[in-house]
Tab-separated table of C-alpha atoms and ligand atoms in Angstrom:
chain	number	residue	atom	x	y	z
X	1	MET	CA	-9.773	5.198	58.611
X	2	GLY	CA	-11.541	7.110	55.825
X	3	ARG	CA	-14.512	5.696	53.953
X	4	ARG	CA	-13.640	3.438	51.006
X	5	PRO	CA	-14.921	4.913	47.739
X	6	LYS	CA	-17.509	2.967	45.715
X	7	LEU	CA	-17.135	2.194	42.026
X	8	LEU	CA	-20.167	1.133	40.005
X	9	ILE	CA	-19.841	-0.966	36.841
X	10	VAL	CA	-22.501	0.018	34.305
X	11	VAL	CA	-22.277	-2.280	31.286
X	12	PRO	CA	-24.820	-4.338	29.316
X	13	SER	CA	-26.256	-7.114	31.459
X	14	GLY	CA	-24.035	-10.100	32.157
X	15	LEU	CA	-20.781	-8.447	31.018
X	16	ALA	CA	-19.594	-7.125	34.409
X	17	PRO	CA	-17.673	-10.337	35.314
X	18	LEU	CA	-15.236	-9.477	32.500
X	19	TRP	CA	-13.889	-6.558	34.579
X	20	GLU	CA	-14.794	-7.439	38.154
X	21	PRO	CA	-11.918	-9.823	38.987
X	22	TRP	CA	-9.338	-7.318	37.729
X	23	LEU	CA	-10.770	-4.519	39.866
X	24	ARG	CA	-10.458	-6.398	43.173
X	25	GLU	CA	-7.109	-4.897	44.074
X	26	GLY	CA	-8.425	-1.354	43.550
X	27	PRO	CA	-8.680	1.093	46.475
X	28	PHE	CA	-12.502	0.966	46.301
X	29	ASP	CA	-15.516	-1.335	46.675
X	30	THR	CA	-16.959	-2.525	43.371
X	31	LEU	CA	-20.692	-2.789	42.697
X	32	VAL	CA	-22.578	-3.819	39.579
X	33	HIS	CA	-25.575	-1.823	38.280
X	34	GLU	CA	-28.740	-3.951	37.911
X	35	ARG	CA	-27.243	-6.715	40.081
X	36	ASP	CA	-26.160	-5.296	43.444
X	37	ALA	CA	-28.181	-3.216	45.896
X	38	TYR	CA	-26.663	0.237	46.474
X	39	ARG	CA	-27.593	3.793	47.386
X	40	ARG	CA	-27.172	6.198	44.485
X	41	GLU	CA	-25.740	8.869	46.826
X	42	GLY	CA	-22.972	6.443	47.802
X	43	ILE	CA	-21.463	6.013	44.311
X	44	ASP	CA	-18.163	7.867	43.742
X	45	TYR	CA	-16.954	6.402	40.443
X	46	VAL	CA	-18.485	4.741	37.403
X	47	LEU	CA	-16.842	2.520	34.847
X	48	SER	CA	-19.000	2.155	31.743
X	49	PHE	CA	-19.250	1.913	27.999
X	50	ARG	CA	-22.825	2.686	26.924
X	51	PRO	CA	-24.622	3.899	30.052
X	52	PRO	CA	-28.418	4.145	29.698
X	53	HIS	CA	-29.324	7.747	28.835
X	54	GLY	CA	-30.119	9.778	31.929
X	55	PHE	CA	-28.616	7.254	34.345
X	56	LEU	CA	-25.368	9.045	35.244
X	57	ALA	CA	-27.349	12.181	36.131
X	58	THR	CA	-29.087	10.211	38.920
X	59	LEU	CA	-25.823	9.738	40.859
X	60	PRO	CA	-25.504	12.964	42.892
X	61	ASN	CA	-22.000	12.462	44.327
X	62	LEU	CA	-20.182	11.104	41.285
X	63	LYS	CA	-16.522	12.191	41.165
X	64	THR	CA	-15.326	10.698	37.856
X	65	VAL	CA	-16.680	8.497	35.045
X	66	PHE	CA	-14.280	6.122	33.274
X	67	SER	CA	-15.016	5.049	29.696
X	68	LEU	CA	-14.133	1.476	28.792
X	69	GLY	CA	-13.465	2.526	25.212
X	70	ALA	CA	-11.202	5.071	23.506
X	71	GLY	CA	-14.229	6.741	21.894
X	72	ILE	CA	-16.701	8.504	24.166
X	73	ASP	CA	-19.407	9.417	21.630
X	74	ALA	CA	-21.883	7.029	23.322
X	75	PHE	CA	-21.588	9.124	26.518
X	76	LEU	CA	-21.996	12.409	24.640
X	77	ALA	CA	-25.182	11.070	23.037
X	78	ASP	CA	-26.827	11.197	26.503
X	79	PRO	CA	-28.625	14.578	26.648
X	80	ALA	CA	-28.548	14.456	30.478
X	81	LEU	CA	-24.811	13.662	30.750
X	82	PRO	CA	-23.583	15.528	33.872
X	83	LYS	CA	-20.795	17.704	32.466
X	84	THR	CA	-19.696	18.832	35.913
X	85	VAL	CA	-18.276	15.314	36.400
X	86	PRO	CA	-14.989	14.554	34.598
X	87	LEU	CA	-15.203	11.811	31.943
X	88	VAL	CA	-11.927	9.941	31.389
X	89	ARG	CA	-11.449	7.976	28.160
X	90	PHE	CA	-9.431	4.760	27.896
X	91	VAL	CA	-6.003	5.147	26.312
X	92	ASP	CA	-3.768	2.102	25.987
X	93	PRO	CA	-0.663	1.572	23.813
X	94	GLN	CA	-1.683	-2.076	23.284
X	95	LEU	CA	-5.047	-0.934	21.881
X	96	SER	CA	-3.326	1.631	19.650
X	97	THR	CA	-0.902	-1.072	18.446
X	98	GLU	CA	-3.772	-3.368	17.485
X	99	MET	CA	-5.565	-0.542	15.687
X	100	ALA	CA	-2.368	0.233	13.773
X	101	GLN	CA	-2.011	-3.468	12.866
X	102	TYR	CA	-5.524	-3.461	11.400
X	103	VAL	CA	-4.821	-0.371	9.291
X	104	VAL	CA	-1.444	-1.687	8.083
X	105	MET	CA	-2.944	-5.076	7.197
X	106	HIS	CA	-5.805	-3.631	5.148
X	107	ILE	CA	-3.538	-1.218	3.298
X	108	LEU	CA	-1.042	-3.990	2.524
X	109	LEU	CA	-3.811	-6.303	1.296
X	110	GLN	CA	-4.614	-3.678	-1.363
X	111	HIS	CA	-1.107	-2.412	-1.994
X	112	ARG	CA	0.203	-5.965	-2.538
X	113	SER	CA	-2.922	-7.011	-4.535
X	114	GLN	CA	-3.383	-9.958	-2.182
X	115	ARG	CA	-7.105	-10.353	-3.006
X	116	GLU	CA	-6.159	-10.865	-6.682
X	117	PHE	CA	-3.558	-13.482	-5.773
X	118	ASP	CA	-6.211	-15.278	-3.705
X	119	THR	CA	-8.422	-15.412	-6.812
X	120	ALA	CA	-5.482	-16.542	-8.960
X	121	GLN	CA	-4.689	-19.323	-6.501
X	122	ALA	CA	-8.293	-20.531	-6.574
X	123	GLU	CA	-7.932	-20.741	-10.383
X	124	HIS	CA	-4.451	-22.439	-10.149
X	125	ARG	CA	-3.094	-19.462	-12.090
X	126	TRP	CA	0.505	-18.183	-11.694
X	127	ALA	CA	-0.106	-14.402	-11.728
X	128	GLN	CA	3.433	-13.087	-11.143
X	129	ARG	CA	3.835	-9.326	-11.638
X	130	LEU	CA	5.395	-6.163	-10.228
X	131	LEU	CA	3.737	-4.027	-7.547
X	132	ALA	CA	1.006	-1.905	-9.135
X	133	ARG	CA	2.485	1.203	-7.496
X	134	LYS	CA	5.829	1.821	-5.796
X	135	THR	CA	5.500	2.019	-2.007
X	136	SER	CA	7.253	5.384	-1.819
X	137	ASP	CA	4.758	6.762	-4.379
X	138	THR	CA	1.766	5.480	-2.406
X	139	ARG	CA	0.278	8.301	-0.360
X	140	ILE	CA	-1.595	7.544	2.812
X	141	GLY	CA	-3.716	10.119	4.616
X	142	ILE	CA	-4.741	9.601	8.221
X	143	LEU	CA	-7.712	11.637	9.456
X	144	GLY	CA	-6.908	12.226	13.136
X	145	LEU	CA	-3.302	12.214	14.365
X	146	GLY	CA	-4.129	11.380	17.979
X	147	GLU	CA	-3.071	8.412	20.104
X	148	ILE	CA	-4.092	5.831	17.502
X	149	GLY	CA	-3.644	7.820	14.290
X	150	THR	CA	-0.052	8.713	15.189
X	151	MET	CA	0.844	5.083	15.864
X	152	ALA	CA	-0.714	3.976	12.546
X	153	ALA	CA	1.101	6.798	10.702
X	154	GLU	CA	4.468	5.820	12.192
X	155	ARG	CA	4.045	2.128	11.339
X	156	LEU	CA	3.124	2.967	7.720
X	157	ARG	CA	5.989	5.461	7.454
X	158	ASP	CA	8.377	2.737	8.654
X	159	LEU	CA	7.150	0.520	5.803
X	160	GLY	CA	8.139	3.223	3.299
X	161	PHE	CA	4.757	4.785	2.462
X	162	ALA	CA	4.334	8.548	1.962
X	163	VAL	CA	2.243	9.364	5.027
X	164	ALA	CA	0.372	12.505	6.043
X	165	GLY	CA	-2.066	13.238	8.830
X	166	TRP	CA	-4.868	15.742	9.321
X	167	SER	CA	-5.754	17.070	12.750
X	168	ARG	CA	-7.200	20.144	14.399
X	169	SER	CA	-3.761	21.417	15.469
X	170	ALA	CA	-0.546	21.007	13.433
X	171	LYS	CA	1.730	18.118	14.538
X	172	THR	CA	5.398	17.300	14.388
X	173	VAL	CA	5.803	13.578	13.733
X	174	ALA	CA	9.099	12.578	12.082
X	175	GLY	CA	8.554	11.558	8.453
X	176	VAL	CA	4.811	12.330	8.527
X	177	GLU	CA	3.455	15.415	6.766
X	178	SER	CA	1.026	17.432	8.903
X	179	PHE	CA	-2.116	19.167	7.611
X	180	ALA	CA	-4.372	20.996	10.027
X	181	GLY	CA	-7.791	22.575	10.237
X	182	GLU	CA	-10.303	23.461	7.547
X	183	GLU	CA	-7.733	25.021	5.214
X	184	GLY	CA	-5.572	21.906	5.356
X	185	PHE	CA	-8.417	19.519	4.498
X	186	ALA	CA	-8.638	19.803	0.673
X	187	PRO	CA	-4.838	19.704	0.047
X	188	PHE	CA	-4.579	16.736	2.423
X	189	LEU	CA	-7.305	14.834	0.530
X	190	ALA	CA	-5.803	15.707	-2.877
X	191	ARG	CA	-2.616	13.782	-1.961
X	192	SER	CA	-4.260	10.729	-0.291
X	193	ASP	CA	-4.427	7.481	-2.291
X	194	TYR	CA	-5.610	5.783	0.900
X	195	LEU	CA	-7.796	7.681	3.364
X	196	VAL	CA	-7.960	6.254	6.890
X	197	CYS	CA	-10.470	7.672	9.388
X	198	LEU	CA	-9.258	7.695	12.999
X	199	LEU	CA	-11.174	10.734	14.219
X	200	PRO	CA	-13.377	10.893	17.301
X	201	LEU	CA	-17.083	11.225	16.461
X	202	THR	CA	-18.097	14.812	17.265
X	203	ASP	CA	-20.528	17.390	15.848
X	204	GLU	CA	-17.686	18.564	13.588
X	205	THR	CA	-16.615	15.158	12.284
X	206	ARG	CA	-20.009	13.430	11.894
X	207	GLY	CA	-20.528	12.480	8.243
X	208	ILE	CA	-17.040	13.651	7.214
X	209	LEU	CA	-16.673	10.665	4.875
X	210	ASN	CA	-19.171	11.967	2.307
X	211	ALA	CA	-19.509	12.569	-1.450
X	212	LYS	CA	-17.737	15.954	-1.267
X	213	THR	CA	-14.771	14.423	0.563
X	214	PHE	CA	-14.566	11.471	-1.849
X	215	ALA	CA	-14.607	13.859	-4.844
X	216	LEU	CA	-11.523	15.651	-3.458
X	217	LEU	CA	-9.504	12.405	-3.304
X	218	PRO	CA	-7.472	11.206	-6.307
X	219	LYS	CA	-9.593	9.000	-8.603
X	220	GLY	CA	-9.386	5.374	-7.480
X	221	ALA	CA	-8.567	6.184	-3.837
X	222	TYR	CA	-9.276	3.599	-1.136
X	223	VAL	CA	-11.124	4.428	2.112
X	224	ILE	CA	-10.725	2.741	5.501
X	225	ASN	CA	-13.115	3.661	8.321
X	226	VAL	CA	-12.008	2.336	11.659
X	227	ALA	CA	-13.350	5.167	13.839
X	228	ARG	CA	-17.173	5.282	14.086
X	229	GLY	CA	-20.058	4.471	11.745
X	230	GLY	CA	-21.372	8.033	12.188
X	231	HIS	CA	-18.382	9.353	10.225
X	232	LEU	CA	-19.597	7.715	7.022
X	233	ALA	CA	-22.445	8.623	4.640
X	234	GLU	CA	-23.017	5.040	3.519
X	235	SER	CA	-25.094	5.687	0.360
X	236	GLU	CA	-22.534	8.287	-0.780
X	237	LEU	CA	-19.743	5.742	-0.320
X	238	ILE	CA	-21.627	3.188	-2.424
X	239	ALA	CA	-22.199	5.806	-5.167
X	240	ALA	CA	-18.464	6.736	-5.172
X	241	LEU	CA	-17.493	3.049	-5.400
X	242	ASP	CA	-19.960	2.396	-8.219
X	243	SER	CA	-18.775	5.448	-10.193
X	244	GLY	CA	-15.122	4.375	-9.854
X	245	GLN	CA	-14.154	7.520	-7.909
X	246	LEU	CA	-13.181	5.098	-5.117
X	247	SER	CA	-11.587	1.715	-5.815
X	248	GLY	CA	-12.653	0.124	-2.538
X	249	ALA	CA	-13.339	0.460	1.159
X	250	THR	CA	-12.659	-1.399	4.378
X	251	LEU	CA	-15.175	-0.748	7.132
X	252	ASP	CA	-14.968	-1.897	10.745
X	253	VAL	CA	-17.668	0.380	12.188
X	254	PHE	CA	-21.245	1.091	11.136
X	255	ALA	CA	-24.130	3.437	11.887
X	256	THR	CA	-26.100	0.382	13.079
X	257	GLU	CA	-24.184	-2.415	14.796
X	258	PRO	CA	-24.491	-5.317	14.261
X	259	LEU	CA	-24.706	-4.405	10.552
X	260	PRO	CA	-28.198	-5.615	9.499
X	261	PRO	CA	-28.113	-8.706	7.215
X	262	GLU	CA	-29.932	-6.822	4.427
X	263	ASP	CA	-27.407	-3.956	4.354
X	264	PRO	CA	-25.940	-3.551	0.824
X	265	LEU	CA	-22.400	-3.186	2.227
X	266	TRP	CA	-22.219	-6.907	3.035
X	267	ALA	CA	-22.360	-7.964	-0.614
X	268	HIS	CA	-20.686	-5.009	-2.325
X	269	PRO	CA	-17.740	-6.395	-4.360
X	270	LYS	CA	-15.494	-3.460	-3.445
X	271	VAL	CA	-16.198	-3.457	0.300
X	272	THR	CA	-14.512	-5.403	3.090
X	273	VAL	CA	-16.642	-5.586	6.242
X	274	THR	CA	-15.319	-6.535	9.692
X	275	PRO	CA	-17.474	-6.615	12.876
X	276	HIS	CA	-15.948	-3.752	14.948
X	277	ILE	CA	-12.914	-5.831	15.887
X	278	ALA	CA	-10.038	-3.557	14.895
X	279	ALA	CA	-9.141	-3.412	18.590
X	280	ILE	CA	-11.090	-4.401	21.671
X	281	SER	CA	-10.153	-2.998	25.088
X	282	ASP	CA	-8.429	-5.648	27.228
X	283	PRO	CA	-10.391	-5.903	30.546
X	284	ALA	CA	-7.230	-6.427	32.635
X	285	VAL	CA	-5.552	-3.350	31.136
X	286	ALA	CA	-8.747	-1.289	31.358
X	287	ALA	CA	-9.123	-2.263	35.046
X	288	ARG	CA	-5.521	-1.206	35.783
X	289	PHE	CA	-6.240	2.103	34.016
X	290	VAL	CA	-9.314	2.626	36.241
X	291	ILE	CA	-7.470	1.675	39.442
X	292	GLU	CA	-4.762	4.230	38.649
X	293	GLY	CA	-7.425	6.766	37.649
X	294	VAL	CA	-9.311	6.397	40.942
X	295	ALA	CA	-6.066	6.697	42.926
X	296	ARG	CA	-5.261	9.877	40.967
X	297	ALA	CA	-8.757	11.314	41.548
X	298	GLU	CA	-8.536	10.505	45.274
X	299	ARG	CA	-5.290	12.511	45.374
X	300	GLY	CA	-7.216	15.395	43.794
X	301	GLU	CA	-5.234	15.265	40.521
X	302	ARG	CA	-6.732	15.768	37.059
X	303	ASP	CA	-6.519	12.745	34.754
X	304	PRO	CA	-4.524	13.462	31.549
X	305	TYR	CA	-7.220	11.714	29.481
X	306	THR	CA	-10.120	13.808	30.755
X	307	VAL	CA	-12.513	14.704	27.929
X	308	ASP	CA	-12.554	18.366	26.931
X	309	TRP	CA	-16.295	19.161	26.626
X	310	GLY	CA	-15.612	22.111	24.339
X	311	ARG	CA	-13.790	19.974	21.745
X	312	GLY	CA	-16.024	16.946	22.293
X	313	TYR	CA	-13.147	14.447	22.661
Q	401	NAP	P1	-7.479	11.096	20.122
Q	401	NAP	O1	-6.164	10.748	20.718
Q	401	NAP	O2	-8.428	11.959	20.860
Q	401	NAP	O3	-7.175	11.736	18.687
Q	401	NAP	C1	-8.148	12.376	17.930
Q	401	NAP	C2	-7.479	13.079	16.743
Q	401	NAP	O4	-8.516	13.621	15.900
Q	401	NAP	C3	-6.598	14.249	17.170
Q	401	NAP	O5	-5.442	14.308	16.356
Q	401	NAP	C4	-7.492	15.475	16.893
Q	401	NAP	O6	-6.782	16.658	16.604
Q	401	NAP	C5	-8.243	15.006	15.686
Q	401	NAP	N1	-9.506	15.755	15.537
Q	401	NAP	C6	-10.579	15.725	16.353
Q	401	NAP	N2	-11.542	16.565	15.895
Q	401	NAP	C7	-11.034	17.141	14.775
Q	401	NAP	C8	-11.533	18.097	13.849
Q	401	NAP	N3	-12.751	18.624	13.980
Q	401	NAP	N4	-10.745	18.438	12.821
Q	401	NAP	C9	-9.507	17.920	12.671
Q	401	NAP	N5	-8.973	16.996	13.514
Q	401	NAP	C10	-9.739	16.619	14.542
Q	401	NAP	O7	-8.302	9.752	19.757
Q	401	NAP	P2	-7.725	8.251	19.590
Q	401	NAP	O8	-7.460	7.634	20.907
Q	401	NAP	O9	-6.648	8.261	18.573
Q	401	NAP	O10	-9.041	7.517	19.013
Q	401	NAP	C11	-9.638	7.909	17.779
Q	401	NAP	C12	-10.967	7.193	17.587
Q	401	NAP	O11	-10.758	5.827	17.206
Q	401	NAP	C13	-11.837	7.063	18.831
Q	401	NAP	O12	-12.559	8.252	19.083
Q	401	NAP	C14	-12.748	5.911	18.486
Q	401	NAP	O13	-13.936	6.393	17.912
Q	401	NAP	C15	-11.976	5.116	17.433
Q	401	NAP	N6	-11.673	3.740	17.899
Q	401	NAP	C16	-12.175	2.679	17.194
Q	401	NAP	C17	-11.889	1.370	17.586
Q	401	NAP	C18	-12.350	0.173	16.777
Q	401	NAP	O14	-12.251	-0.963	17.247
Q	401	NAP	N7	-12.814	0.342	15.562
Q	401	NAP	C19	-11.094	1.141	18.736
Q	401	NAP	C20	-10.585	2.248	19.434
Q	401	NAP	C21	-10.880	3.548	19.010
Q	401	NAP	P3	-5.815	17.382	17.711
Q	401	NAP	O15	-4.672	16.424	17.917
Q	401	NAP	O16	-5.379	18.625	17.060
Q	401	NAP	O17	-6.650	17.534	18.947
């Protein structure tokens, strides 16, 4: 019988038991970094979210690294990341569904003026009125038409919104207008009453939600950032909200998490803050994804969700 491969869980201390029970049926032995004794040469696979910088480079026989999240920017931030080892990111329709729910909910809260009805209720005031803007005239722009962005675009399209997406390559998604590349950026922004960021964080997309971008949106546009805090220039967002260029923002992700108590975003009247909860990877589903990934790697096949180092996602 051949040697059983070894998978190492590298997550912040104490969190490994979330995944361990689900990995038991995998075709490998599971070990936990900082808890179990192991030889670094013996590790074949790693499952991780934010590995300590430099750590992965100390495992000489690593075959594949599995990310526990859809975004892999925390791996790319490691200057010693071994790029000869494939990095596979987590893709799960359930996660994409929950992300789409978050986006739909926050757009509907604004579109249906729900916050104002909450205030009216608190004042016992009957504030009946028509929708501020027809749904079919309400233009939504999704930055990033990937796994999650496409699902969000389709759900919003099904609700009757005028939806467009911006990506690196042009897309064909029924009922969703496609804009691509640098030349597509300004026309895409000019027609977006709501701008939703669902891009990966890369050298090209860092800081993309900035004053220049906000100025290209229609006056009074609403911004939702559900991708990464590094996409947003926070002080430029606050300036655009205060000038009225933007009517509001919903933010799930921040440059520093947890968001420090003194951060001005907490108390800004036009900002909704949530604590990076738009979607959280389900450990049972993530473990199944890893088990299938290891089986695929052992067969010598390339995983379809392997990160392309050149693109950075
Ligand atoms: P994905 O499938 O890799 O899609 C990325 C999309 O962005 C693609 O359409 C890609 O274009 C586009 N893109 C990338 N770089 C671009 C550039 N420079 N210019 C134009 N378009 C560009 O990623 P995903 O699975 O949808 O995930 C998106 C992000 O969501 C993740 O990276 C993560 O940061 C975030 N996320 C957040 C949470 C949360 O709880 N808040 C949870 C899960 C994920 P092409 O299609 O042309 O390649």
